[in-house]
Amino acid sequence: MSSIINNHQQTSSSSSSSAQDPYQHGIPEIPTDGRVVLLQNSKTGALVYLVGTVHVCKESAELVKKVIDYVRPDVVAVELCKGRAERFMNWKPKDETLYKLFRKSMRAPGGLCMKLDVFFLHHWYRRLHANGIFPGLEFKVAMEESFRVGATCFYIDQDNEVTRQQLSKLSSFDLLQRAIDTLRRSTSFKYENFTRSTERKMFSIQKKQCPKIYKVMIEDRDKIMFTNLISFQGKVVAVVGMSHMDGIELLWKRAEEVDNSSICITIGT
């Protein structure tokens, strides 16, 4: 029995050490700055390399490629639903005028504020396309790399239509705030300014100003993605927006604490 307890203590110590410093992911030439963290599932032994990305940056796509190439995972999980994944894989650039974008946005579901949010977002993407930047490129790279290394690709996000429906039920004031925030981000975005701390600060402000938007766009989806991630076995590379990193890590830590407490109680009994 003592050897079992010692083995458990060593495992718990190792798991605790990893939980305390998940930034030490062990991948050569990848900075330990929080863009990649290693989450260990003490129940299944799964290793989840959580990669936080900025959807409008080529650097994020390059990071995803490097991590998958090194880890050679069994599973690649992406912050997409099936519908969004198909649109990403089939996307082709279009030379649309602002007028065409506006008309297209006005046909989007929801009220005027939601339509404005769609227009500002499409306008931002149009500017990025003009500069050779493909928003969400890291997801496309993740899917392509999963095929190359023989991993199974899973879509772990909530269906995008469900998210749209949830947003459409919010007040016009909340939706207007979201539209304004989209416009602000599109005019002030700089990749070098995006770190875990700056992202955390920005979304903490959003949580205070627009708690209902934050719940729909961040918290609820964090829970769905976490639930999917914790069910995987083997080596996993999970690609999610940086804004979801804190939430998924926190849920993972809480789940590990519950599991470890249950093991200790069982051994003590």
Short mmCIF file of C-alpha atoms in Angstrom, two decimals:
data_model
loop_
_atom_site.label_atom_id
_atom_site.label_comp_id
_atom_site.label_asym_id
_atom_site.label_seq_id
_atom_site.Cartn_x
_atom_site.Cartn_y
_atom_site.Cartn_z
CA MET A 1 0.00 0.00 0.00
CA SER A 2 2.83 2.41 0.81
CA SER A 3 4.25 1.99 -2.70
CA ILE A 4 0.84 2.82 -4.16
CA ILE A 5 0.63 5.92 -2.00
CA ASN A 6 4.17 6.94 -2.94
CA ASN A 7 3.41 6.45 -6.62
CA HIS A 8 0.26 8.51 -6.25
CA GLN A 9 2.15 11.24 -4.42
CA GLN A 10 4.75 11.35 -7.18
CA THR A 11 2.03 11.49 -9.85
CA SER A 12 0.14 14.16 -7.92
CA SER A 13 3.36 16.13 -7.45
CA SER A 14 4.13 15.93 -11.18
CA SER A 15 0.57 16.85 -12.10
CA SER A 16 0.57 19.68 -9.57
CA SER A 17 3.88 20.98 -10.93
CA SER A 18 2.48 20.99 -14.47
CA ALA A 19 -0.71 22.66 -13.31
CA GLN A 20 1.31 25.37 -11.56
CA ASP A 21 3.43 26.07 -14.61
CA PRO A 22 1.60 24.89 -17.75
CA TYR A 23 3.66 27.36 -19.81
CA GLN A 24 6.58 24.89 -19.66
CA HIS A 25 5.29 22.88 -22.60
CA GLY A 26 8.66 21.38 -23.57
CA ILE A 27 8.50 22.26 -27.28
CA PRO A 28 11.86 23.52 -28.58
CA GLU A 29 12.00 27.02 -30.09
CA ILE A 30 8.44 27.82 -28.97
CA PRO A 31 8.40 30.65 -26.37
CA THR A 32 6.96 29.91 -22.94
CA ASP A 33 4.97 33.14 -22.97
CA GLY A 34 1.51 31.61 -22.59
CA ARG A 35 0.62 31.23 -26.25
CA VAL A 36 1.11 27.48 -25.83
CA VAL A 37 0.32 25.66 -22.59
CA LEU A 38 0.39 21.99 -21.67
CA LEU A 39 -2.65 20.60 -19.85
CA GLN A 40 -2.46 17.08 -18.44
CA ASN A 41 -5.49 14.91 -17.77
CA SER A 42 -4.56 12.89 -14.68
CA LYS A 43 -7.55 10.58 -15.19
CA THR A 44 -6.84 9.51 -18.78
CA GLY A 45 -3.18 10.47 -19.14
CA ALA A 46 -4.00 12.70 -22.11
CA LEU A 47 -1.68 15.60 -22.93
CA VAL A 48 -3.40 18.65 -24.39
CA TYR A 49 -1.22 21.31 -26.00
CA LEU A 50 -3.51 24.34 -25.97
CA VAL A 51 -2.45 26.87 -28.61
CA GLY A 52 -3.84 30.39 -28.24
CA THR A 53 -4.08 32.32 -31.47
CA VAL A 54 -4.97 35.70 -32.90
CA HIS A 55 -7.33 34.99 -35.79
CA VAL A 56 -5.97 37.72 -38.07
CA CYS A 57 -2.25 36.96 -37.82
CA LYS A 58 -0.03 34.87 -40.05
CA GLU A 59 2.26 34.31 -37.06
CA SER A 60 -0.48 32.31 -35.32
CA ALA A 61 -0.78 29.99 -38.31
CA GLU A 62 2.98 29.45 -38.28
CA LEU A 63 2.86 28.68 -34.55
CA VAL A 64 0.13 26.08 -35.06
CA LYS A 65 2.12 24.38 -37.81
CA LYS A 66 5.25 24.19 -35.64
CA VAL A 67 3.41 22.75 -32.65
CA ILE A 68 1.60 20.07 -34.68
CA ASP A 69 4.79 19.17 -36.53
CA TYR A 70 6.66 18.64 -33.24
CA VAL A 71 3.94 16.97 -31.16
CA ARG A 72 2.59 14.66 -33.90
CA PRO A 73 -0.73 14.46 -32.06
CA ASP A 74 -3.41 11.80 -32.17
CA VAL A 75 -6.06 14.53 -32.22
CA VAL A 76 -6.18 18.08 -33.58
CA ALA A 77 -9.06 20.08 -32.08
CA VAL A 78 -10.10 23.44 -33.51
CA GLU A 79 -12.37 26.23 -32.32
CA LEU A 80 -14.85 25.65 -35.12
CA CYS A 81 -18.18 23.99 -35.73
CA LYS A 82 -18.77 21.85 -38.82
CA GLY A 83 -20.39 24.68 -40.76
CA ARG A 84 -17.57 27.16 -40.11
CA ALA A 85 -14.96 24.50 -40.90
CA GLU A 86 -16.50 23.86 -44.32
CA ARG A 87 -16.58 27.59 -45.06
CA PHE A 88 -12.92 27.94 -44.09
CA MET A 89 -11.81 25.08 -46.31
CA ASN A 90 -13.86 26.28 -49.28
CA TRP A 91 -13.21 30.01 -48.89
CA LYS A 92 -12.01 32.00 -51.88
CA PRO A 93 -11.18 35.72 -51.91
CA LYS A 94 -13.80 38.02 -53.38
CA ASP A 95 -13.31 41.56 -54.63
CA GLU A 96 -16.38 43.09 -52.98
CA THR A 97 -17.05 46.81 -52.80
CA LEU A 98 -18.14 48.46 -49.57
CA TYR A 99 -21.61 48.85 -51.04
CA LYS A 100 -21.84 45.11 -51.76
CA LEU A 101 -20.58 44.32 -48.27
CA PHE A 102 -23.16 46.65 -46.76
CA ARG A 103 -26.02 45.08 -48.71
CA LYS A 104 -24.79 41.61 -47.80
CA SER A 105 -24.58 42.57 -44.12
CA MET A 106 -28.10 44.02 -44.16
CA ARG A 107 -29.39 40.57 -45.21
CA ALA A 108 -27.79 38.93 -42.16
CA PRO A 109 -30.19 37.63 -39.47
CA GLY A 110 -30.97 39.82 -36.47
CA GLY A 111 -31.73 43.47 -35.95
CA LEU A 112 -29.91 46.56 -37.16
CA CYS A 113 -27.20 46.41 -34.48
CA MET A 114 -26.30 42.83 -35.40
CA LYS A 115 -26.21 43.79 -39.07
CA LEU A 116 -23.85 46.67 -38.29
CA ASP A 117 -21.59 44.32 -36.35
CA VAL A 118 -21.48 41.98 -39.36
CA PHE A 119 -20.70 44.90 -41.67
CA PHE A 120 -17.84 46.20 -39.50
CA LEU A 121 -16.41 42.69 -39.25
CA HIS A 122 -16.62 42.09 -43.01
CA HIS A 123 -15.11 45.51 -43.67
CA TRP A 124 -12.18 44.65 -41.38
CA TYR A 125 -11.67 41.32 -43.12
CA ARG A 126 -11.78 43.08 -46.50
CA ARG A 127 -8.91 45.32 -45.42
CA LEU A 128 -6.96 42.33 -44.16
CA HIS A 129 -7.49 40.42 -47.42
CA ALA A 130 -6.12 43.43 -49.30
CA ASN A 131 -2.93 43.07 -47.25
CA GLY A 132 -2.67 39.33 -47.91
CA ILE A 133 -4.02 38.26 -44.52
CA PHE A 134 -6.62 35.51 -44.23
CA PRO A 135 -8.57 35.68 -40.93
CA GLY A 136 -8.72 32.25 -39.33
CA LEU A 137 -5.79 30.93 -41.35
CA GLU A 138 -4.54 29.07 -38.27
CA PHE A 139 -7.68 26.90 -38.33
CA LYS A 140 -7.21 26.04 -41.99
CA VAL A 141 -3.56 25.19 -41.29
CA ALA A 142 -4.57 23.06 -38.28
CA MET A 143 -7.03 21.04 -40.38
CA GLU A 144 -4.54 20.57 -43.21
CA GLU A 145 -1.76 19.58 -40.80
CA SER A 146 -4.01 17.06 -39.05
CA PHE A 147 -4.37 15.22 -42.36
CA ARG A 148 -0.65 15.41 -43.02
CA VAL A 149 0.39 13.86 -39.67
CA GLY A 150 -2.46 11.35 -39.60
CA ALA A 151 -4.33 12.90 -36.68
CA THR A 152 -8.10 12.96 -36.27
CA CYS A 153 -9.56 16.46 -36.57
CA PHE A 154 -12.41 17.46 -34.28
CA TYR A 155 -14.53 20.59 -34.21
CA ILE A 156 -15.02 21.53 -30.56
CA ASP A 157 -16.92 24.81 -30.71
CA GLN A 158 -20.63 25.45 -30.43
CA ASP A 159 -22.57 25.61 -33.70
CA ASN A 160 -22.22 29.13 -35.04
CA GLU A 161 -25.95 29.43 -35.73
CA VAL A 162 -26.69 28.71 -32.07
CA THR A 163 -24.32 31.50 -31.05
CA ARG A 164 -26.03 33.88 -33.51
CA GLN A 165 -29.44 33.01 -32.11
CA GLN A 166 -28.23 33.65 -28.57
CA LEU A 167 -26.82 37.02 -29.61
CA SER A 168 -30.03 37.99 -31.39
CA LYS A 169 -31.94 37.66 -28.11
CA LEU A 170 -29.84 40.33 -26.41
CA SER A 171 -30.80 43.98 -26.16
CA SER A 172 -30.05 46.50 -28.89
CA PHE A 173 -27.77 48.34 -26.47
CA ASP A 174 -25.63 45.23 -25.90
CA LEU A 175 -25.44 44.51 -29.62
CA LEU A 176 -24.54 48.12 -30.41
CA GLN A 177 -21.72 47.89 -27.88
CA ARG A 178 -20.45 44.77 -29.65
CA ALA A 179 -20.61 46.51 -33.05
CA ILE A 180 -18.67 49.48 -31.69
CA ASP A 181 -16.09 47.14 -30.13
CA THR A 182 -15.66 45.37 -33.48
CA LEU A 183 -15.09 48.72 -35.19
CA ARG A 184 -12.62 49.81 -32.52
CA ARG A 185 -10.58 46.61 -32.75
CA SER A 186 -10.47 46.80 -36.55
CA THR A 187 -8.93 50.28 -36.46
CA SER A 188 -6.45 49.80 -33.61
CA PHE A 189 -5.29 46.21 -34.02
CA LYS A 190 -1.57 45.48 -33.83
CA TYR A 191 -0.34 41.91 -33.53
CA GLU A 192 2.68 42.78 -31.39
CA ASN A 193 0.33 44.20 -28.74
CA PHE A 194 -1.47 40.89 -28.30
CA THR A 195 -0.22 38.85 -25.37
CA ARG A 196 -2.08 36.84 -22.77
CA SER A 197 -2.03 39.80 -20.41
CA THR A 198 -3.28 42.37 -22.95
CA GLU A 199 -6.01 39.99 -24.14
CA ARG A 200 -7.03 39.37 -20.53
CA LYS A 201 -7.18 43.08 -19.83
CA MET A 202 -9.24 43.81 -22.93
CA PHE A 203 -11.80 41.11 -22.24
CA SER A 204 -12.05 41.97 -18.55
CA ILE A 205 -13.19 45.41 -19.70
CA GLN A 206 -15.69 43.80 -22.08
CA LYS A 207 -16.96 41.58 -19.26
CA LYS A 208 -17.69 44.63 -17.11
CA GLN A 209 -19.22 46.71 -19.89
CA CYS A 210 -21.13 43.98 -21.74
CA PRO A 211 -21.50 40.95 -19.42
CA LYS A 212 -24.23 39.33 -21.54
CA ILE A 213 -22.15 39.53 -24.71
CA TYR A 214 -19.16 38.16 -22.82
CA LYS A 215 -21.19 35.24 -21.53
CA VAL A 216 -22.42 34.25 -24.98
CA MET A 217 -19.16 34.80 -26.87
CA ILE A 218 -16.63 33.64 -24.28
CA GLU A 219 -17.86 31.89 -21.12
CA ASP A 220 -20.50 29.60 -22.63
CA ARG A 221 -18.20 28.54 -25.45
CA ASP A 222 -15.29 28.00 -23.04
CA LYS A 223 -17.40 25.41 -21.24
CA ILE A 224 -18.36 23.62 -24.45
CA MET A 225 -14.77 23.48 -25.70
CA PHE A 226 -13.47 22.35 -22.31
CA THR A 227 -16.06 19.54 -22.15
CA ASN A 228 -14.94 18.32 -25.57
CA LEU A 229 -11.23 18.62 -24.81
CA ILE A 230 -11.34 16.70 -21.55
CA SER A 231 -12.92 13.72 -23.33
CA PHE A 232 -9.95 13.14 -25.65
CA GLN A 233 -7.17 10.64 -25.07
CA GLY A 234 -3.55 10.52 -26.22
CA LYS A 235 -1.75 13.62 -27.48
CA VAL A 236 -3.94 16.53 -28.48
CA VAL A 237 -3.18 19.89 -30.10
CA ALA A 238 -6.09 22.26 -29.51
CA VAL A 239 -6.22 25.52 -31.47
CA VAL A 240 -8.39 28.24 -29.93
CA GLY A 241 -8.52 32.01 -29.88
CA MET A 242 -6.39 33.53 -27.15
CA SER A 243 -9.49 34.96 -25.49
CA HIS A 244 -10.56 31.40 -24.59
CA MET A 245 -7.27 30.35 -22.99
CA ASP A 246 -7.93 31.60 -19.47
CA GLY A 247 -11.42 30.10 -19.27
CA ILE A 248 -10.39 26.68 -20.53
CA GLU A 249 -7.35 26.60 -18.24
CA LEU A 250 -9.44 27.54 -15.21
CA LEU A 251 -12.06 24.86 -15.94
CA TRP A 252 -9.27 22.31 -16.47
CA LYS A 253 -7.62 23.22 -13.18
CA ARG A 254 -10.90 22.89 -11.29
CA ALA A 255 -11.58 19.49 -12.86
CA GLU A 256 -8.09 18.27 -11.93
CA GLU A 257 -8.50 19.45 -8.35
CA VAL A 258 -11.78 17.54 -8.05
CA ASP A 259 -10.24 14.37 -9.54
CA ASN A 260 -7.16 14.54 -7.29
CA SER A 261 -9.32 15.11 -4.21
CA SER A 262 -11.41 12.05 -5.09
CA ILE A 263 -8.26 9.90 -5.48
CA CYS A 264 -6.88 11.06 -2.13
CA ILE A 265 -10.16 10.30 -0.38
CA THR A 266 -10.24 6.82 -1.94
CA ILE A 267 -6.66 6.04 -0.87
CA GLY A 268 -7.29 7.41 2.62
CA THR A 269 -10.34 5.20 2.98
#
